Amino acid sequence: MRNKESIFKKGNRAALLASIVNTIIAIIKGVAYFFTGNVAMFAEMMHSFGDAANQLFVFIGSALSKKLPTNRFPDGFGRLVNLVLLGAVIIVGVMSYETIKEGIMHILHPTESTGLLINISVLGVGFLLEVYVLYKAMKEIVHETGGQANGLAVIAMSFKNFKASKPATKLVFMEDMVATLGGIIAIIGILISYFAGWHAAEGVASVIIGIMMFYVVGNVFMDNAKGALGEADDELEDKIAEYIFTNSEIKDIKTLFAIKEGENYHIEMKLEIDASLTVAQAIAIKERIEGKISEINGITDVIIEFLVDDGVRTWFNHAHKDVN
């Protein structure tokens, strides 16, 4: 039992917080929809329930991915978070479909909903809670990527470092960004329906919210499919190569791979050195390089193999390769 508790303590905190908050928001929206029958509120309810379930899976997956390797799974469980997220997007996909379908039905057969004050109040409270969770996710991105910012500076830095954040945090950020915008769109749709008499506006709002949810599904699916397959990170490889060549003993890089495994990176490289170096010197160089690379955030292991320099330049950065 203690072991399970310690594992779940390592889960993504932003995802757990988002799941709890979205569950509360979804229940409140569900009660409001029950009394008012507002289709825009239905869309927001489905969105919040989908996000809550999704983010709970994300939390569990991020925690289990940190389990230590076993005899049966010697490579560890790093990519488990990618597989869980691939499953989680199915939930959002189903919710997206239902949201769009309900919106289209309301556009084709518009009906007047009631409870303007209830709807606006609930969506307003939901919007404020979503903003709170979104800001927490932004702070988590800044923390994960080694940045330092406070106040409004967190917003700018989170967008700047978004791509470098962990898959779980990235998903929470995207979902809550869409949820925050969705709340605004739902409020606009309700106000247009009430004051302009165009009741189909609520259905239009529902369709827009559903399409935004599908956008999240597509992005998360592609990102985690790459992670599950073990995508190489060109930018990180170039960054490591730049450091490697600051070591005068290294003549060339034969191969260098920075493979993303879940939330972390596995580094493998073959480096060419002068044949005149002694074994003791080679070991010292290896330990120095491993230590420096291991300091980079997210890198869990580094494997280095030395080869004798063949006098032929092999390594060029990826920008140079693209040009040629």
mmCIF file of C-alpha atoms in Angstrom:
data_model
loop_
_atom_site.group_PDB
_atom_site.id
_atom_site.type_symbol
_atom_site.label_atom_id
_atom_site.label_comp_id
_atom_site.label_asym_id
_atom_site.label_seq_id
_atom_site.Cartn_x
_atom_site.Cartn_y
_atom_site.Cartn_z
ATOM 1 C CA MET A 1 0.000 0.000 0.000
ATOM 2 C CA ARG A 2 2.820 2.395 0.884
ATOM 3 C CA ASN A 3 4.484 1.671 -2.443
ATOM 4 C CA LYS A 4 1.301 2.601 -4.338
ATOM 5 C CA GLU A 5 0.957 5.791 -2.320
ATOM 6 C CA SER A 6 4.560 6.786 -3.039
ATOM 7 C CA ILE A 7 4.060 6.163 -6.770
ATOM 8 C CA PHE A 8 0.954 8.344 -6.956
ATOM 9 C CA LYS A 9 2.774 11.122 -5.131
ATOM 10 C CA LYS A 10 4.928 11.347 -8.261
ATOM 11 C CA GLY A 11 1.897 11.933 -10.502
ATOM 12 C CA ASN A 12 1.412 15.191 -12.386
ATOM 13 C CA ARG A 13 -0.034 17.613 -9.823
ATOM 14 C CA ALA A 14 -1.464 19.963 -12.423
ATOM 15 C CA ALA A 15 -3.498 17.084 -13.884
ATOM 16 C CA LEU A 16 -4.848 16.030 -10.470
ATOM 17 C CA LEU A 17 -5.852 19.579 -9.565
ATOM 18 C CA ALA A 18 -7.479 20.072 -12.962
ATOM 19 C CA SER A 19 -9.411 16.808 -12.621
ATOM 20 C CA ILE A 20 -10.816 17.769 -9.210
ATOM 21 C CA VAL A 21 -11.756 21.304 -10.265
ATOM 22 C CA ASN A 22 -13.322 20.135 -13.545
ATOM 23 C CA THR A 23 -15.401 17.520 -11.715
ATOM 24 C CA ILE A 24 -16.827 20.262 -9.479
ATOM 25 C CA ILE A 25 -17.440 22.511 -12.498
ATOM 26 C CA ALA A 26 -19.106 19.674 -14.455
ATOM 27 C CA ILE A 27 -21.518 18.886 -11.591
ATOM 28 C CA ILE A 28 -22.488 22.554 -11.243
ATOM 29 C CA LYS A 29 -23.034 22.857 -15.003
ATOM 30 C CA GLY A 30 -25.007 19.599 -15.030
ATOM 31 C CA VAL A 31 -27.409 20.935 -12.379
ATOM 32 C CA ALA A 32 -27.780 24.189 -14.339
ATOM 33 C CA TYR A 33 -28.490 22.277 -17.567
ATOM 34 C CA PHE A 34 -31.101 20.115 -15.782
ATOM 35 C CA PHE A 35 -33.061 23.203 -14.721
ATOM 36 C CA THR A 36 -32.602 25.365 -17.837
ATOM 37 C CA GLY A 37 -32.197 22.948 -20.769
ATOM 38 C CA ASN A 38 -29.626 25.291 -22.303
ATOM 39 C CA VAL A 39 -27.676 23.530 -25.065
ATOM 40 C CA ALA A 40 -24.598 25.734 -24.616
ATOM 41 C CA MET A 41 -24.590 24.688 -20.968
ATOM 42 C CA PHE A 42 -24.867 21.058 -22.121
ATOM 43 C CA ALA A 43 -21.765 21.553 -24.273
ATOM 44 C CA GLU A 44 -19.853 23.028 -21.364
ATOM 45 C CA MET A 45 -21.018 20.235 -19.043
ATOM 46 C CA MET A 46 -19.814 17.570 -21.490
ATOM 47 C CA HIS A 47 -16.564 19.451 -21.948
ATOM 48 C CA SER A 48 -15.913 19.625 -18.204
ATOM 49 C CA PHE A 49 -16.813 15.953 -17.609
ATOM 50 C CA GLY A 50 -14.540 14.926 -20.476
ATOM 51 C CA ASP A 51 -11.688 17.049 -19.161
ATOM 52 C CA ALA A 52 -12.114 15.714 -15.613
ATOM 53 C CA ALA A 53 -12.006 12.064 -16.709
ATOM 54 C CA ASN A 54 -9.176 12.734 -19.113
ATOM 55 C CA GLN A 55 -7.044 14.529 -16.559
ATOM 56 C CA LEU A 56 -7.585 11.786 -13.992
ATOM 57 C CA PHE A 57 -6.199 9.264 -16.481
ATOM 58 C CA VAL A 58 -3.323 11.631 -17.141
ATOM 59 C CA PHE A 59 -2.490 11.816 -13.425
ATOM 60 C CA ILE A 60 -2.573 8.020 -13.043
ATOM 61 C CA GLY A 61 -0.530 7.474 -16.212
ATOM 62 C CA SER A 62 2.109 10.051 -15.264
ATOM 63 C CA ALA A 63 2.473 8.408 -11.843
ATOM 64 C CA LEU A 64 2.727 4.824 -13.140
ATOM 65 C CA SER A 65 5.254 5.884 -15.807
ATOM 66 C CA LYS A 66 7.716 6.634 -12.999
ATOM 67 C CA LYS A 67 7.805 3.027 -11.766
ATOM 68 C CA LEU A 68 11.285 1.547 -11.688
ATOM 69 C CA PRO A 69 12.249 -1.042 -14.343
ATOM 70 C CA THR A 70 11.539 -4.685 -13.546
ATOM 71 C CA ASN A 71 12.909 -7.988 -14.872
ATOM 72 C CA ARG A 72 9.847 -8.260 -17.110
ATOM 73 C CA PHE A 73 10.068 -4.631 -18.280
ATOM 74 C CA PRO A 74 13.792 -3.775 -18.177
ATOM 75 C CA ASP A 75 13.356 -0.564 -20.178
ATOM 76 C CA GLY A 76 11.017 0.879 -17.551
ATOM 77 C CA PHE A 77 7.550 2.409 -17.902
ATOM 78 C CA GLY A 78 8.415 5.850 -19.290
ATOM 79 C CA ARG A 79 6.238 5.534 -22.384
ATOM 80 C CA LEU A 80 3.201 4.407 -20.363
ATOM 81 C CA VAL A 81 2.097 8.022 -19.981
ATOM 82 C CA ASN A 82 1.970 8.335 -23.789
ATOM 83 C CA LEU A 83 -0.182 5.217 -24.081
ATOM 84 C CA VAL A 84 -2.549 6.435 -21.352
ATOM 85 C CA LEU A 85 -2.887 9.805 -23.051
ATOM 86 C CA LEU A 86 -3.650 8.099 -26.362
ATOM 87 C CA GLY A 87 -6.492 6.292 -24.598
ATOM 88 C CA ALA A 88 -7.607 9.458 -22.830
ATOM 89 C CA VAL A 89 -8.122 11.375 -26.087
ATOM 90 C CA ILE A 90 -10.786 8.829 -27.045
ATOM 91 C CA ILE A 91 -12.891 10.156 -24.163
ATOM 92 C CA VAL A 92 -12.508 13.729 -25.362
ATOM 93 C CA GLY A 93 -13.239 12.608 -28.924
ATOM 94 C CA VAL A 94 -16.555 11.026 -27.898
ATOM 95 C CA MET A 95 -17.478 14.114 -25.862
ATOM 96 C CA SER A 96 -16.579 16.318 -28.824
ATOM 97 C CA TYR A 97 -18.834 14.332 -31.133
ATOM 98 C CA GLU A 98 -21.774 14.481 -28.730
ATOM 99 C CA THR A 99 -21.255 18.218 -28.225
ATOM 100 C CA ILE A 100 -21.228 18.963 -31.963
ATOM 101 C CA LYS A 101 -24.205 16.666 -32.608
ATOM 102 C CA GLU A 102 -26.288 18.349 -29.901
ATOM 103 C CA GLY A 103 -25.308 21.768 -31.244
ATOM 104 C CA ILE A 104 -26.328 20.888 -34.800
ATOM 105 C CA MET A 105 -29.679 19.550 -33.577
ATOM 106 C CA HIS A 106 -30.294 22.822 -31.763
ATOM 107 C CA ILE A 107 -29.366 24.861 -34.850
ATOM 108 C CA LEU A 108 -31.819 22.844 -36.956
ATOM 109 C CA HIS A 109 -34.532 22.899 -34.291
ATOM 110 C CA PRO A 110 -33.841 25.918 -32.058
ATOM 111 C CA THR A 111 -35.732 26.200 -28.788
ATOM 112 C CA GLU A 112 -35.779 28.952 -26.200
ATOM 113 C CA SER A 113 -34.011 28.098 -22.950
ATOM 114 C CA THR A 114 -34.687 29.655 -19.575
ATOM 115 C CA GLY A 115 -32.685 30.714 -16.538
ATOM 116 C CA LEU A 116 -30.436 33.418 -17.961
ATOM 117 C CA LEU A 117 -29.156 34.429 -14.523
ATOM 118 C CA ILE A 118 -28.422 30.815 -13.538
ATOM 119 C CA ASN A 119 -26.593 30.099 -16.799
ATOM 120 C CA ILE A 120 -24.452 33.232 -16.735
ATOM 121 C CA SER A 121 -23.642 32.813 -13.026
ATOM 122 C CA VAL A 122 -22.615 29.161 -13.413
ATOM 123 C CA LEU A 123 -20.545 29.822 -16.523
ATOM 124 C CA GLY A 124 -18.937 32.830 -14.836
ATOM 125 C CA VAL A 125 -17.911 30.764 -11.801
ATOM 126 C CA GLY A 126 -16.700 27.980 -14.115
ATOM 127 C CA PHE A 127 -14.666 30.492 -16.116
ATOM 128 C CA LEU A 128 -12.912 31.795 -12.983
ATOM 129 C CA LEU A 129 -12.100 28.249 -11.815
ATOM 130 C CA GLU A 130 -10.789 27.331 -15.274
ATOM 131 C CA VAL A 131 -8.579 30.432 -15.285
ATOM 132 C CA TYR A 132 -7.184 29.361 -11.896
ATOM 133 C CA VAL A 133 -6.370 25.839 -13.159
ATOM 134 C CA LEU A 134 -4.938 27.228 -16.399
ATOM 135 C CA TYR A 135 -2.626 29.538 -14.477
ATOM 136 C CA LYS A 136 -1.480 26.606 -12.320
ATOM 137 C CA ALA A 137 -0.707 24.633 -15.492
ATOM 138 C CA MET A 138 1.246 27.615 -16.818
ATOM 139 C CA LYS A 139 3.312 27.729 -13.628
ATOM 140 C CA GLU A 140 3.947 23.987 -13.940
ATOM 141 C CA ILE A 141 5.256 24.484 -17.494
ATOM 142 C CA VAL A 142 7.616 27.206 -16.289
ATOM 143 C CA HIS A 143 8.820 24.963 -13.444
ATOM 144 C CA GLU A 144 9.309 21.880 -15.651
ATOM 145 C CA THR A 145 11.295 23.791 -18.264
ATOM 146 C CA GLY A 146 13.626 25.381 -15.723
ATOM 147 C CA GLY A 147 12.277 28.904 -16.127
ATOM 148 C CA GLN A 148 11.690 31.530 -13.457
ATOM 149 C CA ALA A 149 8.739 33.917 -13.588
ATOM 150 C CA ASN A 150 6.082 35.424 -11.355
ATOM 151 C CA GLY A 151 2.744 37.125 -11.887
ATOM 152 C CA LEU A 152 1.776 37.897 -15.470
ATOM 153 C CA ALA A 153 5.281 36.967 -16.680
ATOM 154 C CA VAL A 154 4.271 33.319 -16.121
ATOM 155 C CA ILE A 155 1.767 33.572 -18.993
ATOM 156 C CA ALA A 156 4.311 34.699 -21.580
ATOM 157 C CA MET A 157 6.952 32.180 -20.459
ATOM 158 C CA SER A 158 4.456 29.286 -20.449
ATOM 159 C CA PHE A 159 3.563 29.926 -24.093
ATOM 160 C CA LYS A 160 7.261 30.256 -24.956
ATOM 161 C CA ASN A 161 8.212 26.964 -23.244
ATOM 162 C CA PHE A 162 4.998 25.074 -24.062
ATOM 163 C CA LYS A 163 6.576 22.597 -26.513
ATOM 164 C CA ALA A 164 9.309 21.637 -24.029
ATOM 165 C CA SER A 165 6.872 20.759 -21.220
ATOM 166 C CA LYS A 166 5.892 17.235 -20.198
ATOM 167 C CA PRO A 167 3.061 15.524 -22.140
ATOM 168 C CA ALA A 168 0.716 15.459 -19.133
ATOM 169 C CA THR A 169 1.172 19.154 -18.341
ATOM 170 C CA LYS A 170 0.860 20.032 -22.020
ATOM 171 C CA LEU A 171 -2.501 18.236 -22.186
ATOM 172 C CA VAL A 172 -3.826 20.001 -19.077
ATOM 173 C CA PHE A 173 -2.716 23.358 -20.479
ATOM 174 C CA MET A 174 -4.399 22.773 -23.842
ATOM 175 C CA GLU A 175 -7.624 21.431 -22.348
ATOM 176 C CA ASP A 176 -7.992 24.271 -19.884
ATOM 177 C CA MET A 177 -7.141 26.839 -22.522
ATOM 178 C CA VAL A 178 -9.978 25.485 -24.649
ATOM 179 C CA ALA A 179 -12.251 25.231 -21.588
ATOM 180 C CA THR A 180 -11.606 28.880 -20.695
ATOM 181 C CA LEU A 181 -12.344 30.024 -24.251
ATOM 182 C CA GLY A 182 -15.342 27.676 -24.354
ATOM 183 C CA GLY A 183 -16.840 29.345 -21.292
ATOM 184 C CA ILE A 184 -16.605 32.749 -22.984
ATOM 185 C CA ILE A 185 -18.156 31.407 -26.205
ATOM 186 C CA ALA A 186 -21.013 29.776 -24.276
ATOM 187 C CA ILE A 187 -21.760 33.040 -22.450
ATOM 188 C CA ILE A 188 -21.775 34.959 -25.751
ATOM 189 C CA GLY A 189 -24.123 32.388 -27.310
ATOM 190 C CA ILE A 190 -26.559 32.593 -24.401
ATOM 191 C CA LEU A 191 -26.570 36.406 -24.411
ATOM 192 C CA ILE A 192 -27.209 36.529 -28.178
ATOM 193 C CA SER A 193 -30.032 34.016 -27.813
ATOM 194 C CA TYR A 194 -31.662 35.942 -24.979
ATOM 195 C CA PHE A 195 -31.295 39.553 -26.158
ATOM 196 C CA ALA A 196 -31.336 39.120 -29.959
ATOM 197 C CA GLY A 197 -33.861 36.298 -30.058
ATOM 198 C CA TRP A 198 -31.607 34.138 -32.260
ATOM 199 C CA HIS A 199 -31.948 30.895 -30.279
ATOM 200 C CA ALA A 200 -29.755 28.954 -32.711
ATOM 201 C CA ALA A 201 -26.778 30.927 -31.300
ATOM 202 C CA GLU A 202 -26.577 28.458 -28.401
ATOM 203 C CA GLY A 203 -26.247 25.606 -30.894
ATOM 204 C CA VAL A 204 -23.543 27.489 -32.799
ATOM 205 C CA ALA A 205 -21.658 27.976 -29.522
ATOM 206 C CA SER A 206 -21.944 24.247 -28.827
ATOM 207 C CA VAL A 207 -20.551 23.343 -32.263
ATOM 208 C CA ILE A 208 -17.612 25.764 -31.860
ATOM 209 C CA ILE A 209 -16.797 24.303 -28.430
ATOM 210 C CA GLY A 210 -16.941 20.763 -29.880
ATOM 211 C CA ILE A 211 -14.608 21.704 -32.740
ATOM 212 C CA MET A 212 -12.106 23.192 -30.268
ATOM 213 C CA MET A 213 -12.247 19.939 -28.308
ATOM 214 C CA PHE A 214 -11.465 18.011 -31.502
ATOM 215 C CA TYR A 215 -8.471 20.308 -32.030
ATOM 216 C CA VAL A 216 -7.113 19.219 -28.648
ATOM 217 C CA VAL A 217 -7.764 15.569 -29.554
ATOM 218 C CA GLY A 218 -5.758 15.875 -32.775
ATOM 219 C CA ASN A 219 -2.795 17.638 -31.197
ATOM 220 C CA VAL A 220 -2.592 15.360 -28.165
ATOM 221 C CA PHE A 221 -2.934 12.235 -30.313
ATOM 222 C CA MET A 222 -0.092 13.222 -32.663
ATOM 223 C CA ASP A 223 2.188 14.347 -29.826
ATOM 224 C CA ASN A 224 1.768 11.155 -27.807
ATOM 225 C CA ALA A 225 1.837 8.820 -30.809
ATOM 226 C CA LYS A 226 5.322 10.190 -31.486
ATOM 227 C CA GLY A 227 6.249 9.697 -27.819
ATOM 228 C CA ALA A 228 4.954 6.116 -27.748
ATOM 229 C CA LEU A 229 7.002 5.284 -30.849
ATOM 230 C CA GLY A 230 10.126 6.944 -29.407
ATOM 231 C CA GLU A 231 10.546 10.154 -31.390
ATOM 232 C CA ALA A 232 14.009 11.704 -31.618
ATOM 233 C CA ASP A 233 14.364 15.322 -30.489
ATOM 234 C CA ASP A 234 16.434 17.211 -33.079
ATOM 235 C CA GLU A 235 16.771 20.367 -30.975
ATOM 236 C CA LEU A 236 18.041 18.464 -27.945
ATOM 237 C CA GLU A 237 20.457 16.482 -30.120
ATOM 238 C CA ASP A 238 21.933 19.708 -31.516
ATOM 239 C CA LYS A 239 22.181 21.176 -28.012
ATOM 240 C CA ILE A 240 24.074 18.102 -26.766
ATOM 241 C CA ALA A 241 26.298 18.053 -29.862
ATOM 242 C CA GLU A 242 27.206 21.688 -29.280
ATOM 243 C CA TYR A 243 28.442 20.786 -25.792
ATOM 244 C CA ILE A 244 30.227 17.633 -27.021
ATOM 245 C CA PHE A 245 32.389 19.663 -29.374
ATOM 246 C CA THR A 246 33.511 21.940 -26.525
ATOM 247 C CA ASN A 247 35.520 18.924 -25.362
ATOM 248 C CA SER A 248 38.740 19.087 -27.363
ATOM 249 C CA GLU A 249 39.331 15.328 -27.021
ATOM 250 C CA ILE A 250 36.200 14.570 -29.101
ATOM 251 C CA LYS A 251 37.047 14.602 -32.819
ATOM 252 C CA ASP A 252 33.623 13.711 -34.219
ATOM 253 C CA ILE A 253 30.156 12.376 -33.367
ATOM 254 C CA LYS A 254 29.398 9.156 -35.213
ATOM 255 C CA THR A 255 25.811 8.871 -33.942
ATOM 256 C CA LEU A 256 23.710 10.786 -31.419
ATOM 257 C CA PHE A 257 20.110 10.011 -30.474
ATOM 258 C CA ALA A 258 17.914 11.827 -27.951
ATOM 259 C CA ILE A 259 14.874 9.546 -27.673
ATOM 260 C CA LYS A 260 11.814 10.739 -25.784
ATOM 261 C CA GLU A 261 10.361 8.066 -23.520
ATOM 262 C CA GLY A 262 7.230 9.387 -21.831
ATOM 263 C CA GLU A 263 8.212 12.501 -19.917
ATOM 264 C CA ASN A 264 11.961 11.866 -20.066
ATOM 265 C CA TYR A 265 14.819 11.449 -22.543
ATOM 266 C CA HIS A 266 17.205 8.563 -23.186
ATOM 267 C CA ILE A 267 20.536 9.592 -24.764
ATOM 268 C CA GLU A 268 22.777 7.308 -26.822
ATOM 269 C CA MET A 269 25.910 8.361 -28.699
ATOM 270 C CA LYS A 270 29.055 7.095 -30.360
ATOM 271 C CA LEU A 271 31.954 9.532 -30.144
ATOM 272 C CA GLU A 272 35.243 9.443 -32.030
ATOM 273 C CA ILE A 273 38.451 10.121 -30.082
ATOM 274 C CA ASP A 274 42.171 10.058 -30.816
ATOM 275 C CA ALA A 275 43.742 6.586 -30.633
ATOM 276 C CA SER A 276 46.592 7.944 -28.473
ATOM 277 C CA LEU A 277 44.330 8.474 -25.433
ATOM 278 C CA THR A 278 44.730 5.983 -22.595
ATOM 279 C CA VAL A 279 41.861 3.966 -21.112
ATOM 280 C CA ALA A 280 42.023 6.054 -17.936
ATOM 281 C CA GLN A 281 41.780 9.288 -19.944
ATOM 282 C CA ALA A 282 38.824 7.921 -21.948
ATOM 283 C CA ILE A 283 36.982 6.950 -18.756
ATOM 284 C CA ALA A 284 37.536 10.415 -17.274
ATOM 285 C CA ILE A 285 36.201 12.046 -20.464
ATOM 286 C CA LYS A 286 33.181 9.723 -20.479
ATOM 287 C CA GLU A 287 32.311 10.495 -16.848
ATOM 288 C CA ARG A 288 32.702 14.235 -17.415
ATOM 289 C CA ILE A 289 30.398 14.245 -20.459
ATOM 290 C CA GLU A 290 27.812 11.963 -18.847
ATOM 291 C CA GLY A 291 27.698 14.162 -15.749
ATOM 292 C CA LYS A 292 27.214 17.358 -17.732
ATOM 293 C CA ILE A 293 24.510 15.957 -20.024
ATOM 294 C CA SER A 294 22.656 14.396 -17.083
ATOM 295 C CA GLU A 295 22.218 17.896 -15.641
ATOM 296 C CA ILE A 296 19.854 18.781 -18.513
ATOM 297 C CA ASN A 297 16.263 18.719 -17.302
ATOM 298 C CA GLY A 298 14.397 15.536 -18.280
ATOM 299 C CA ILE A 299 17.397 13.357 -19.190
ATOM 300 C CA THR A 300 17.371 10.135 -17.176
ATOM 301 C CA ASP A 301 20.208 8.106 -18.684
ATOM 302 C CA VAL A 302 23.199 8.617 -20.983
ATOM 303 C CA ILE A 303 25.026 5.860 -22.884
ATOM 304 C CA ILE A 304 28.384 6.721 -24.467
ATOM 305 C CA GLU A 305 30.525 4.504 -26.688
ATOM 306 C CA PHE A 306 33.981 5.578 -27.929
ATOM 307 C CA LEU A 307 35.368 4.842 -31.385
ATOM 308 C CA VAL A 308 38.777 5.622 -32.884
ATOM 309 C CA ASP A 309 38.691 8.744 -35.061
ATOM 310 C CA ASP A 310 38.508 7.778 -38.762
ATOM 311 C CA GLY A 311 39.372 11.269 -40.011
ATOM 312 C CA VAL A 312 36.030 11.672 -41.835
ATOM 313 C CA ARG A 313 33.577 14.278 -40.531
ATOM 314 C CA THR A 314 30.206 12.592 -39.853
ATOM 315 C CA TRP A 315 28.184 14.941 -37.658
ATOM 316 C CA PHE A 316 26.437 18.066 -38.882
ATOM 317 C CA ASN A 317 23.632 19.817 -37.015
ATOM 318 C CA HIS A 318 20.098 19.238 -38.263
ATOM 319 C CA ALA A 319 19.755 22.724 -39.759
ATOM 320 C CA HIS A 320 22.838 22.043 -41.910
ATOM 321 C CA LYS A 321 21.449 18.642 -42.928
ATOM 322 C CA ASP A 322 18.146 20.201 -43.983
ATOM 323 C CA VAL A 323 19.910 22.713 -46.203
ATOM 324 C CA ASN A 324 21.874 19.994 -47.920
#
